[in-house]
GROMACS .gro file of C-alpha atoms in nm:
model
  494
    1MET     CA    1 -16.976 -24.137  -1.986
    2LEU     CA    2 -17.198 -24.381  -1.796
    3ALA     CA    3 -16.914 -24.632  -1.767
    4LEU     CA    4 -16.671 -24.363  -1.652
    5GLY     CA    5 -16.924 -24.244  -1.394
    6PHE     CA    6 -16.986 -24.574  -1.221
    7ASP     CA    7 -16.622 -24.677  -1.254
    8LEU     CA    8 -16.534 -24.388  -1.021
    9THR     CA    9 -16.743 -24.536  -0.738
   10ILE     CA   10 -16.784 -24.907  -0.808
   11LEU     CA   11 -16.430 -24.983  -0.691
   12ASN     CA   12 -16.497 -24.836  -0.345
   13VAL     CA   13 -16.731 -25.122  -0.255
   14ALA     CA   14 -16.486 -25.386  -0.380
   15LEU     CA   15 -16.171 -25.291  -0.186
   16THR     CA   16 -16.246 -25.527   0.102
   17THR     CA   17 -16.317 -25.812  -0.141
   18LEU     CA   18 -15.997 -25.740  -0.336
   19SER     CA   19 -15.800 -25.740  -0.012
   20GLU     CA   20 -15.933 -26.085   0.077
   21GLU     CA   21 -15.933 -26.249  -0.267
   22LEU     CA   22 -15.597 -26.115  -0.388
   23ASN     CA   23 -15.432 -26.089  -0.046
   24ALA     CA   24 -15.372 -25.721  -0.118
   25SER     CA   25 -15.207 -25.498   0.140
   26THR     CA   26 -15.338 -25.151   0.228
   27SER     CA   27 -15.060 -24.999   0.017
   28GLN     CA   28 -15.155 -25.215  -0.282
   29LEU     CA   29 -15.521 -25.123  -0.245
   30GLN     CA   30 -15.423 -24.758  -0.245
   31TRP     CA   31 -15.228 -24.803  -0.568
   32ILE     CA   32 -15.522 -24.983  -0.729
   33VAL     CA   33 -15.716 -24.660  -0.676
   34ASP     CA   34 -15.436 -24.409  -0.732
   35SER     CA   35 -15.279 -24.557  -1.047
   36TYR     CA   36 -15.598 -24.465  -1.233
   37LEU     CA   37 -15.602 -24.110  -1.096
   38LEU     CA   38 -15.236 -24.036  -1.167
   39VAL     CA   39 -15.245 -24.149  -1.531
   40PHE     CA   40 -15.583 -23.983  -1.579
   41ALA     CA   41 -15.451 -23.647  -1.456
   42ALA     CA   42 -15.136 -23.671  -1.666
   43VAL     CA   43 -15.303 -23.745  -2.000
   44LEU     CA   44 -15.609 -23.516  -2.006
   45LEU     CA   45 -15.436 -23.211  -2.155
   46PRO     CA   46 -15.231 -23.380  -2.430
   47ALA     CA   47 -15.528 -23.602  -2.522
   48GLY     CA   48 -15.729 -23.295  -2.619
   49LEU     CA   49 -15.449 -23.165  -2.842
   50LEU     CA   50 -15.404 -23.503  -3.012
   51GLY     CA   51 -15.777 -23.517  -3.080
   52ASP     CA   52 -15.768 -23.177  -3.250
   53ARG     CA   53 -15.472 -23.286  -3.464
   54LEU     CA   54 -15.542 -23.652  -3.546
   55GLY     CA   55 -15.921 -23.656  -3.541
   56ARG     CA   56 -16.151 -23.652  -3.239
   57LYS     CA   57 -16.364 -23.948  -3.345
   58ARG     CA   58 -16.058 -24.160  -3.420
   59LEU     CA   59 -15.897 -24.087  -3.086
   60LEU     CA   60 -16.227 -24.126  -2.900
   61LEU     CA   61 -16.260 -24.477  -3.044
   62ALA     CA   62 -15.901 -24.550  -2.945
   63GLY     CA   63 -15.970 -24.431  -2.590
   64LEU     CA   64 -16.278 -24.651  -2.564
   65ALA     CA   65 -16.078 -24.947  -2.694
   66VAL     CA   66 -15.803 -24.893  -2.436
   67PHE     CA   67 -16.055 -24.853  -2.154
   68GLY     CA   68 -16.245 -25.166  -2.258
   69ALA     CA   69 -15.931 -25.379  -2.308
   70ALA     CA   70 -15.790 -25.266  -1.974
   71SER     CA   71 -16.119 -25.350  -1.802
   72LEU     CA   72 -16.109 -25.697  -1.957
   73ALA     CA   73 -15.748 -25.745  -1.846
   74GLY     CA   74 -15.830 -25.627  -1.494
   75ALA     CA   75 -16.120 -25.870  -1.468
   76PHE     CA   76 -15.894 -26.168  -1.530
   77ALA     CA   77 -15.575 -26.046  -1.360
   78ASP     CA   78 -15.418 -26.307  -1.133
   79GLY     CA   79 -15.268 -26.068  -0.879
   80THR     CA   80 -15.263 -25.714  -0.747
   81GLY     CA   81 -14.984 -25.612  -0.987
   82GLY     CA   82 -15.201 -25.697  -1.285
   83VAL     CA   83 -15.496 -25.507  -1.140
   84ILE     CA   84 -15.279 -25.199  -1.074
   85VAL     CA   85 -15.147 -25.200  -1.433
   86ALA     CA   86 -15.499 -25.252  -1.571
   87ARG     CA   87 -15.629 -24.961  -1.365
   88ALA     CA   88 -15.350 -24.739  -1.497
   89PHE     CA   89 -15.450 -24.820  -1.856
   90MET     CA   90 -15.815 -24.761  -1.766
   91GLY     CA   91 -15.708 -24.414  -1.651
   92LEU     CA   92 -15.535 -24.365  -1.987
   93GLY     CA   93 -15.849 -24.459  -2.179
   94ALA     CA   94 -16.072 -24.245  -1.957
   95ALA     CA   95 -15.842 -23.944  -2.000
   96VAL     CA   96 -15.889 -23.968  -2.376
   97VAL     CA   97 -16.264 -24.033  -2.369
   98LEU     CA   98 -16.364 -23.756  -2.128
   99PRO     CA   99 -16.235 -23.443  -2.307
  100LEU     CA  100 -16.295 -23.574  -2.660
  101SER     CA  101 -16.654 -23.677  -2.590
  102MET     CA  102 -16.711 -23.323  -2.464
  103SER     CA  103 -16.529 -23.164  -2.759
  104MET     CA  104 -16.756 -23.348  -3.005
  105LEU     CA  105 -17.068 -23.171  -2.877
  106PRO     CA  106 -17.020 -22.837  -3.060
  107ALA     CA  107 -16.948 -23.024  -3.385
  108ILE     CA  108 -17.264 -23.234  -3.360
  109PHE     CA  109 -17.522 -23.000  -3.207
  110PRO     CA  110 -17.620 -22.649  -3.318
  111PRO     CA  111 -17.607 -22.380  -3.048
  112GLU     CA  112 -17.979 -22.397  -2.973
  113GLU     CA  113 -17.948 -22.769  -2.888
  114ARG     CA  114 -17.610 -22.759  -2.713
  115THR     CA  115 -17.743 -22.695  -2.360
  116ARG     CA  116 -17.958 -23.007  -2.380
  117ALA     CA  117 -17.664 -23.206  -2.514
  118VAL     CA  118 -17.442 -23.086  -2.229
  119ALA     CA  119 -17.716 -23.178  -1.981
  120ILE     CA  120 -17.735 -23.532  -2.120
  121TRP     CA  121 -17.354 -23.561  -2.126
  122THR     CA  122 -17.330 -23.443  -1.764
  123GLY     CA  123 -17.629 -23.650  -1.656
  124ALA     CA  124 -17.482 -23.972  -1.796
  125ASN     CA  125 -17.174 -23.922  -1.582
  126ALA     CA  126 -17.382 -23.827  -1.278
  127VAL     CA  127 -17.611 -24.130  -1.311
  128GLY     CA  128 -17.305 -24.352  -1.291
  129LEU     CA  129 -17.196 -24.219  -0.950
  130PRO     CA  130 -17.478 -24.370  -0.737
  131LEU     CA  131 -17.507 -24.659  -0.982
  132GLY     CA  132 -17.152 -24.767  -0.890
  133PRO     CA  133 -17.227 -24.884  -0.533
  134LEU     CA  134 -17.559 -25.035  -0.641
  135LEU     CA  135 -17.409 -25.229  -0.928
  136GLY     CA  136 -17.091 -25.317  -0.739
  137GLY     CA  137 -17.278 -25.454  -0.440
  138TRP     CA  138 -17.504 -25.666  -0.660
  139LEU     CA  139 -17.216 -25.800  -0.871
  140LEU     CA  140 -17.002 -25.892  -0.571
  141GLU     CA  141 -17.297 -26.067  -0.411
  142HIS     CA  142 -17.359 -26.287  -0.717
  143TYR     CA  143 -17.027 -26.307  -0.907
  144TRP     CA  144 -16.650 -26.299  -0.857
  145TRP     CA  145 -16.449 -25.980  -0.794
  146GLY     CA  146 -16.349 -25.943  -1.160
  147SER     CA  147 -16.709 -25.873  -1.256
  148ILE     CA  148 -16.672 -25.510  -1.139
  149PHE     CA  149 -16.425 -25.459  -1.425
  150LEU     CA  150 -16.594 -25.687  -1.678
  151ILE     CA  151 -16.920 -25.489  -1.656
  152ASN     CA  152 -16.745 -25.202  -1.837
  153VAL     CA  153 -16.689 -25.408  -2.152
  154PRO     CA  154 -17.046 -25.427  -2.292
  155VAL     CA  155 -17.102 -25.058  -2.212
  156VAL     CA  156 -16.781 -24.966  -2.396
  157VAL     CA  157 -16.870 -25.188  -2.694
  158ALA     CA  158 -17.213 -25.024  -2.723
  159GLY     CA  159 -17.058 -24.678  -2.695
  160GLY     CA  160 -16.791 -24.762  -2.950
  161LEU     CA  161 -17.046 -24.882  -3.204
  162ALA     CA  162 -17.252 -24.566  -3.154
  163VAL     CA  163 -16.945 -24.346  -3.204
  164ALA     CA  164 -16.831 -24.543  -3.510
  165PHE     CA  165 -17.162 -24.527  -3.694
  166LEU     CA  166 -17.328 -24.208  -3.570
  167LEU     CA  167 -17.059 -23.943  -3.518
  168PRO     CA  168 -16.873 -23.751  -3.789
  169GLU     CA  169 -16.497 -23.717  -3.782
  170THR     CA  170 -16.374 -23.367  -3.693
  171ARG     CA  171 -16.026 -23.224  -3.665
  172ASP     CA  172 -15.841 -22.895  -3.690
  173PRO     CA  173 -15.610 -22.898  -3.995
  174ALA     CA  174 -15.419 -22.607  -3.841
  175ALA     CA  175 -15.371 -22.776  -3.503
  176PRO     CA  176 -15.018 -22.733  -3.367
  177ARG     CA  177 -14.774 -23.020  -3.360
  178VAL     CA  178 -14.730 -23.209  -3.035
  179ASP     CA  179 -14.557 -22.974  -2.792
  180LEU     CA  180 -14.320 -23.222  -2.628
  181PRO     CA  181 -14.169 -22.991  -2.362
  182GLY     CA  182 -14.512 -22.855  -2.272
  183THR     CA  183 -14.657 -23.205  -2.262
  184LEU     CA  184 -14.383 -23.333  -2.031
  185LEU     CA  185 -14.405 -23.030  -1.802
  186SER     CA  186 -14.785 -23.049  -1.774
  187MET     CA  187 -14.786 -23.426  -1.720
  188GLY     CA  188 -14.514 -23.408  -1.455
  189GLY     CA  189 -14.675 -23.113  -1.278
  190LEU     CA  190 -15.022 -23.267  -1.268
  191VAL     CA  191 -14.891 -23.606  -1.151
  192ALA     CA  192 -14.695 -23.435  -0.872
  193LEU     CA  193 -14.998 -23.226  -0.774
  194VAL     CA  194 -15.241 -23.519  -0.766
  195TYR     CA  195 -14.986 -23.736  -0.582
  196GLY     CA  196 -14.945 -23.464  -0.319
  197VAL     CA  197 -15.320 -23.426  -0.284
  198ILE     CA  198 -15.357 -23.804  -0.241
  199GLU     CA  199 -15.073 -23.839   0.010
  200ALA     CA  200 -15.120 -23.523   0.219
  201PRO     CA  201 -15.432 -23.639   0.410
  202VAL     CA  202 -15.254 -23.968   0.493
  203ARG     CA  203 -14.902 -23.844   0.570
  204GLY     CA  204 -14.995 -23.494   0.685
  205TRP     CA  205 -14.987 -23.166   0.492
  206GLY     CA  206 -14.651 -23.076   0.648
  207ASP     CA  207 -14.487 -23.412   0.577
  208PRO     CA  208 -14.166 -23.381   0.367
  209VAL     CA  209 -14.306 -23.608   0.093
  210SER     CA  210 -14.627 -23.404   0.068
  211VAL     CA  211 -14.441 -23.072   0.068
  212ALA     CA  212 -14.192 -23.198  -0.191
  213ALA     CA  213 -14.477 -23.310  -0.419
  214PHE     CA  214 -14.648 -22.970  -0.400
  215VAL     CA  215 -14.321 -22.780  -0.452
  216LEU     CA  216 -14.237 -22.997  -0.754
  217ALA     CA  217 -14.589 -22.946  -0.892
  218ALA     CA  218 -14.559 -22.569  -0.851
  219LEU     CA  219 -14.220 -22.561  -1.025
  220LEU     CA  220 -14.326 -22.781  -1.316
  221LEU     CA  221 -14.661 -22.608  -1.373
  222THR     CA  222 -14.496 -22.265  -1.351
  223GLY     CA  223 -14.243 -22.387  -1.605
  224PHE     CA  224 -14.529 -22.514  -1.821
  225VAL     CA  225 -14.699 -22.172  -1.825
  226ALA     CA  226 -14.368 -21.997  -1.898
  227TRP     CA  227 -14.296 -22.237  -2.185
  228GLU     CA  228 -14.644 -22.201  -2.331
  229ARG     CA  229 -14.610 -21.822  -2.332
  230ARG     CA  230 -14.301 -21.838  -2.554
  231ALA     CA  231 -14.359 -22.158  -2.756
  232ALA     CA  232 -14.414 -22.113  -3.130
  233GLU     CA  233 -14.690 -22.378  -3.129
  234PRO     CA  234 -14.821 -22.404  -2.771
  235MET     CA  235 -15.049 -22.691  -2.672
  236LEU     CA  236 -15.262 -22.452  -2.466
  237ASN     CA  237 -15.406 -22.122  -2.583
  238LEU     CA  238 -15.339 -21.898  -2.282
  239ARG     CA  239 -15.545 -21.621  -2.442
  240LEU     CA  240 -15.853 -21.810  -2.326
  241PHE     CA  241 -15.777 -21.682  -1.977
  242GLY     CA  242 -15.830 -21.329  -2.105
  243ASP     CA  243 -16.196 -21.411  -2.175
  244ARG     CA  244 -16.376 -21.333  -1.849
  245ALA     CA  245 -16.686 -21.528  -1.950
  246PHE     CA  246 -16.473 -21.839  -2.008
  247VAL     CA  247 -16.276 -21.794  -1.684
  248TRP     CA  248 -16.578 -21.743  -1.461
  249ALA     CA  249 -16.773 -22.026  -1.622
  250MET     CA  250 -16.474 -22.250  -1.560
  251ILE     CA  251 -16.452 -22.131  -1.198
  252ALA     CA  252 -16.819 -22.220  -1.151
  253ALA     CA  253 -16.767 -22.566  -1.304
  254VAL     CA  254 -16.458 -22.635  -1.092
  255THR     CA  255 -16.639 -22.513  -0.779
  256ALA     CA  256 -16.933 -22.744  -0.844
  257ASN     CA  257 -16.697 -23.037  -0.902
  258LEU     CA  258 -16.497 -22.960  -0.588
  259LEU     CA  259 -16.812 -22.941  -0.374
  260LEU     CA  260 -16.959 -23.258  -0.526
  261GLY     CA  261 -16.628 -23.440  -0.476
  262GLY     CA  262 -16.627 -23.350  -0.108
  263LEU     CA  263 -16.996 -23.432  -0.068
  264LEU     CA  264 -16.964 -23.774  -0.230
  265PHE     CA  265 -16.673 -23.847   0.004
  266VAL     CA  266 -16.853 -23.769   0.331
  267LEU     CA  267 -17.210 -23.871   0.243
  268PRO     CA  268 -17.166 -24.248   0.186
  269GLN     CA  269 -16.981 -24.283   0.517
  270TYR     CA  270 -17.266 -24.101   0.692
  271LEU     CA  271 -17.528 -24.325   0.536
  272GLU     CA  272 -17.331 -24.643   0.612
  273ALA     CA  273 -17.149 -24.589   0.943
  274VAL     CA  274 -17.391 -24.348   1.111
  275GLN     CA  275 -17.728 -24.462   0.975
  276GLY     CA  276 -17.633 -24.829   0.942
  277ASN     CA  277 -17.709 -24.889   0.572
  278ASP     CA  278 -17.525 -25.144   0.361
  279VAL     CA  279 -17.353 -25.050   0.036
  280PHE     CA  280 -17.653 -25.127  -0.184
  281GLU     CA  281 -17.889 -24.924   0.038
  282THR     CA  282 -17.642 -24.636   0.042
  283GLY     CA  283 -17.646 -24.622  -0.337
  284LEU     CA  284 -18.025 -24.616  -0.335
  285LYS     CA  285 -18.035 -24.336  -0.079
  286ILE     CA  286 -17.812 -24.108  -0.287
  287ILE     CA  287 -18.070 -24.118  -0.569
  288PRO     CA  288 -18.267 -23.811  -0.441
  289MET     CA  289 -17.959 -23.599  -0.510
  290LEU     CA  290 -17.947 -23.742  -0.862
  291ALA     CA  291 -18.316 -23.663  -0.907
  292GLY     CA  292 -18.245 -23.304  -0.806
  293LEU     CA  293 -17.956 -23.285  -1.053
  294LEU     CA  294 -18.178 -23.409  -1.335
  295GLY     CA  295 -18.437 -23.148  -1.233
  296GLY     CA  296 -18.165 -22.885  -1.256
  297ALA     CA  297 -18.076 -23.012  -1.603
  298ILE     CA  298 -18.435 -22.975  -1.721
  299ALA     CA  299 -18.464 -22.627  -1.570
  300THR     CA  300 -18.135 -22.522  -1.730
  301ASP     CA  301 -18.248 -22.645  -2.071
  302ARG     CA  302 -18.556 -22.423  -2.048
  303ALA     CA  303 -18.406 -22.116  -1.881
  304ALA     CA  304 -18.056 -22.074  -2.027
  305PRO     CA  305 -18.163 -22.006  -2.389
  306ARG     CA  306 -18.379 -21.716  -2.265
  307THR     CA  307 -18.168 -21.569  -1.985
  308GLY     CA  308 -17.812 -21.662  -2.074
  309HIS     CA  309 -17.574 -21.866  -1.862
  310LYS     CA  310 -17.483 -21.619  -1.587
  311PRO     CA  311 -17.822 -21.586  -1.410
  312VAL     CA  312 -17.874 -21.963  -1.412
  313MET     CA  313 -17.528 -22.029  -1.266
  314VAL     CA  314 -17.573 -21.766  -0.994
  315VAL     CA  315 -17.912 -21.909  -0.897
  316GLY     CA  316 -17.762 -22.259  -0.904
  317LEU     CA  317 -17.480 -22.163  -0.668
  318LEU     CA  318 -17.727 -21.991  -0.433
  319VAL     CA  319 -17.950 -22.301  -0.432
  320LEU     CA  320 -17.642 -22.516  -0.373
  321ALA     CA  321 -17.536 -22.292  -0.083
  322ALA     CA  322 -17.886 -22.314   0.066
  323GLY     CA  323 -17.891 -22.694   0.043
  324LEU     CA  324 -17.546 -22.727   0.198
  325GLY     CA  325 -17.637 -22.481   0.473
  326TRP     CA  326 -17.949 -22.685   0.545
  327ALA     CA  327 -17.742 -23.004   0.557
  328ALA     CA  328 -17.500 -22.841   0.805
  329PHE     CA  329 -17.770 -22.860   1.075
  330THR     CA  330 -17.785 -23.241   1.059
  331GLU     CA  331 -17.769 -23.420   1.394
  332ALA     CA  332 -17.656 -23.774   1.473
  333GLY     CA  333 -18.007 -23.882   1.571
  334ASP     CA  334 -18.174 -23.761   1.253
  335GLY     CA  335 -18.329 -24.023   1.028
  336TYR     CA  336 -18.289 -24.054   0.654
  337GLY     CA  337 -18.615 -23.866   0.597
  338THR     CA  338 -18.456 -23.544   0.721
  339ALA     CA  339 -18.175 -23.580   0.466
  340VAL     CA  340 -18.396 -23.630   0.159
  341PRO     CA  341 -18.499 -23.262   0.119
  342TRP     CA  342 -18.146 -23.123   0.138
  343LEU     CA  343 -18.017 -23.398  -0.091
  344VAL     CA  344 -18.270 -23.290  -0.354
  345VAL     CA  345 -18.182 -22.921  -0.310
  346ILE     CA  346 -17.808 -22.990  -0.337
  347GLY     CA  347 -17.865 -23.193  -0.652
  348LEU     CA  348 -18.084 -22.918  -0.798
  349GLY     CA  349 -17.819 -22.655  -0.728
  350SER     CA  350 -17.549 -22.874  -0.877
  351GLY     CA  351 -17.745 -22.920  -1.199
  352LEU     CA  352 -17.822 -22.549  -1.225
  353THR     CA  353 -17.453 -22.468  -1.180
  354LEU     CA  354 -17.255 -22.736  -1.359
  355ILE     CA  355 -17.457 -22.771  -1.680
  356PRO     CA  356 -17.476 -22.400  -1.780
  357ALA     CA  357 -17.111 -22.360  -1.676
  358MET     CA  358 -17.003 -22.637  -1.913
  359ASP     CA  359 -17.226 -22.497  -2.187
  360ALA     CA  360 -17.075 -22.150  -2.138
  361VAL     CA  361 -16.724 -22.294  -2.158
  362LEU     CA  362 -16.805 -22.470  -2.486
  363ALA     CA  363 -16.960 -22.151  -2.623
  364ALA     CA  364 -16.642 -21.956  -2.546
  365LEU     CA  365 -16.402 -22.213  -2.695
  366PRO     CA  366 -16.290 -22.161  -3.055
  367ALA     CA  367 -16.429 -22.459  -3.245
  368GLU     CA  368 -16.088 -22.552  -3.382
  369GLU     CA  369 -15.955 -22.575  -3.025
  370ALA     CA  370 -16.241 -22.780  -2.882
  371GLY     CA  371 -16.019 -23.074  -2.792
  372ARG     CA  372 -15.747 -22.869  -2.622
  373GLY     CA  373 -16.000 -22.648  -2.445
  374SER     CA  374 -16.205 -22.946  -2.326
  375GLY     CA  375 -15.887 -23.111  -2.201
  376LEU     CA  376 -15.805 -22.799  -1.999
  377VAL     CA  377 -16.155 -22.775  -1.852
  378GLN     CA  378 -16.167 -23.143  -1.760
  379THR     CA  379 -15.817 -23.126  -1.608
  380LEU     CA  380 -15.921 -22.838  -1.384
  381ARG     CA  381 -16.254 -23.002  -1.298
  382GLN     CA  382 -16.100 -23.335  -1.203
  383THR     CA  383 -15.816 -23.173  -1.011
  384GLY     CA  384 -16.074 -22.962  -0.829
  385GLY     CA  385 -16.269 -23.274  -0.734
  386THR     CA  386 -15.953 -23.441  -0.604
  387LEU     CA  387 -15.863 -23.130  -0.405
  388GLY     CA  388 -16.216 -23.125  -0.265
  389VAL     CA  389 -16.185 -23.480  -0.136
  390ALA     CA  390 -15.842 -23.412   0.015
  391GLY     CA  391 -15.910 -23.073   0.171
  392LEU     CA  392 -16.261 -23.140   0.295
  393GLY     CA  393 -16.158 -23.489   0.405
  394SER     CA  394 -15.884 -23.335   0.618
  395LEU     CA  395 -16.137 -23.095   0.775
  396LEU     CA  396 -16.370 -23.386   0.847
  397ALA     CA  397 -16.089 -23.591   1.003
  398ALA     CA  398 -15.972 -23.302   1.222
  399VAL     CA  399 -16.319 -23.234   1.366
  400TYR     CA  400 -16.386 -23.606   1.409
  401ARG     CA  401 -16.062 -23.663   1.603
  402ASP     CA  402 -16.134 -23.366   1.829
  403HIS     CA  403 -16.477 -23.499   1.931
  404VAL     CA  404 -16.458 -23.879   1.936
  405GLY     CA  405 -16.416 -24.021   2.286
  406THR     CA  406 -16.134 -24.277   2.291
  407GLY     CA  407 -15.973 -24.203   2.628
  408HIS     CA  408 -16.101 -24.524   2.788
  409LEU     CA  409 -15.966 -24.752   2.514
  410PRO     CA  410 -15.634 -24.940   2.486
  411ALA     CA  411 -15.378 -24.756   2.273
  412GLU     CA  412 -15.420 -24.969   1.960
  413ALA     CA  413 -15.799 -24.958   1.973
  414ALA     CA  414 -15.795 -24.584   2.043
  415ALA     CA  415 -15.575 -24.523   1.739
  416ALA     CA  416 -15.806 -24.726   1.514
  417ALA     CA  417 -16.121 -24.558   1.647
  418GLY     CA  418 -15.969 -24.211   1.621
  419ASP     CA  419 -15.851 -24.269   1.266
  420SER     CA  420 -16.193 -24.304   1.103
  421ILE     CA  421 -16.561 -24.371   1.168
  422GLY     CA  422 -16.518 -24.712   1.004
  423GLY     CA  423 -16.242 -24.800   1.249
  424ALA     CA  424 -16.457 -24.687   1.541
  425VAL     CA  425 -16.749 -24.902   1.424
  426ARG     CA  426 -16.521 -25.207   1.403
  427VAL     CA  427 -16.367 -25.144   1.746
  428ALA     CA  428 -16.708 -25.082   1.903
  429GLY     CA  429 -16.840 -25.406   1.756
  430ARG     CA  430 -16.539 -25.604   1.877
  431LEU     CA  431 -16.553 -25.460   2.229
  432ASP     CA  432 -16.934 -25.430   2.244
  433ASP     CA  433 -16.886 -25.063   2.334
  434ALA     CA  434 -17.212 -24.879   2.269
  435ALA     CA  435 -17.076 -24.556   2.418
  436LEU     CA  436 -16.787 -24.550   2.170
  437LEU     CA  437 -17.024 -24.612   1.878
  438ALA     CA  438 -17.251 -24.326   1.986
  439SER     CA  439 -16.953 -24.093   2.039
  440ALA     CA  440 -16.803 -24.180   1.700
  441ARG     CA  441 -17.131 -24.124   1.518
  442ASP     CA  442 -17.183 -23.790   1.689
  443ALA     CA  443 -16.823 -23.686   1.614
  444TYR     CA  444 -16.858 -23.783   1.249
  445VAL     CA  445 -17.179 -23.584   1.208
  446GLN     CA  446 -17.010 -23.279   1.363
  447GLY     CA  447 -16.726 -23.315   1.114
  448MET     CA  448 -16.972 -23.363   0.828
  449ASP     CA  449 -17.162 -23.051   0.934
  450ALA     CA  450 -16.836 -22.853   0.931
  451VAL     CA  451 -16.770 -22.977   0.576
  452PHE     CA  452 -17.120 -22.882   0.463
  453ALA     CA  453 -17.089 -22.537   0.623
  454ALA     CA  454 -16.754 -22.474   0.452
  455CYS     CA  455 -16.894 -22.592   0.117
  456GLY     CA  456 -17.202 -22.372   0.157
  457ALA     CA  457 -16.988 -22.067   0.234
  458GLY     CA  458 -16.772 -22.142  -0.069
  459ALA     CA  459 -17.074 -22.173  -0.300
  460LEU     CA  460 -17.216 -21.845  -0.168
  461ALA     CA  461 -16.885 -21.664  -0.216
  462VAL     CA  462 -16.848 -21.785  -0.575
  463ALA     CA  463 -17.210 -21.685  -0.649
  464VAL     CA  464 -17.139 -21.329  -0.534
  465LEU     CA  465 -16.813 -21.308  -0.730
  466LEU     CA  466 -16.983 -21.449  -1.039
  467TRP     CA  467 -17.261 -21.192  -1.018
  468LEU     CA  468 -17.013 -20.906  -0.976
  469PHE     CA  469 -16.745 -20.995  -1.228
  470MET     CA  470 -16.875 -21.230  -1.496
  471PRO     CA  471 -16.991 -21.036  -1.803
  472ARG     CA  472 -17.350 -21.099  -1.894
  473ARG     CA  473 -17.375 -21.186  -2.258
  474ALA     CA  474 -17.693 -21.201  -2.457
  475PRO     CA  475 -17.834 -21.554  -2.473
  476ARG     CA  476 -17.642 -21.758  -2.728
  477ASP     CA  477 -17.432 -21.457  -2.825
  478ALA     CA  478 -17.121 -21.670  -2.841
  479ALA     CA  479 -17.281 -21.910  -3.084
  480PRO     CA  480 -17.244 -21.708  -3.404
  481ALA     CA  481 -16.879 -21.640  -3.327
  482ALA     CA  482 -16.819 -22.005  -3.256
  483ASP     CA  483 -16.999 -22.102  -3.574
  484ALA     CA  484 -16.793 -21.855  -3.774
  485ARG     CA  485 -16.473 -21.991  -3.629
  486GLN     CA  486 -16.587 -22.342  -3.712
  487SER     CA  487 -16.658 -22.254  -4.073
  488ASP     CA  488 -16.312 -22.098  -4.107
  489HIS     CA  489 -16.103 -22.364  -3.937
  490GLU     CA  490 -16.289 -22.679  -3.848
  491HIS     CA  491 -16.265 -22.971  -4.086
  492VAL     CA  492 -16.545 -23.227  -4.083
  493VAL     CA  493 -16.438 -23.548  -4.252
  494PRO     CA  494 -16.720 -23.728  -4.439
   0.00000   0.00000   0.00000
């Protein structure tokens, strides 16, 4: 999980270096990023089913091997084509590792220890996010570009050895056979959806390509649901959506992921382009949010066993809304010291929301369907994060364009400055235009504040809905049922 966490952000700091060293075009750089995301989205659901059927430990080891081998290949690729292919296979490995590592938790930990296990699992991924820019900046300063991929290999080897020697094999002997039509429909629908989400902010939400991608995604995913309802052996148990505790816990988890995805998109640009930090310093300055998240994990571990999941999630969403509302009053002239408190509060709210939500989801899943259920949850979480970046990024861009002053610039420079804060910083540096730099920074902060306000309102709305509609179960009440299901169906291989 640590390797997957920093792999999501380490590439961001290397794009300029890859462009120079590999002579990569903007389109090729985009595919280096997007090839991972598209394969990742496509494989999450079927990976969970295959784990239930073939053995979760076995497939988890295979996923780690693919991720490690692809990282090694990417490190020594001699062109952009090789890097793109390597990234696609890294997405394949990650799509296997993520749901199956989560699905192993109920098999390894008893209910009274599961919250702590989920906190550690979530924390490992979260630690990797700010670690990515820190590690990437240091590696690129001292080594060649391939080191950002090679660093995954020792982490994967260590993880693989731990899985091989410490984890038991689990599978569901009654798992359905591979549902080929359902698999193809889900893969096609998710690829179309993620492609549309990636392209819409660039091309425009009304662009024919974007619209076609969303229409195709809607058709394929609707077809997937229709097929699953009538299939003799569906890959997805749609009855899970009749469990309100499962549904609302999943909504809370997806909401937290969406908000964090948007936050981690706008925050680094603020710290770099507005406050003038380099990549390494930016990674360091995100750490207060991580500290808050770890604090939320500790609080959840102590509170959830006594109160149940619902109160902790509601409090977490309210804390998250408060932190985002606080952040929405940021001004361009504010120093980093004013951001530290709201970063901590946002991290705290995220930990109090995401960890009990994931624990509640695991508690509601039948043990024999842990792989399939985890695949579903991770698919929705990751899609939510991608939607957060796209939607909130579009809001940021719209407010930024409305407020940045480019009327005095030549057409080409005005287009570059109006496109992004990074473009404005480059144009201002080239033209020695202090007024443009100040205007761009102020415009970006106004856009960022709009994003924070929208996120805060969303967190508050979900908190209210959760309080009203999620059933409150007794603490750990799902555990005996889950344990009973496991004793009836789950097969642990010695």
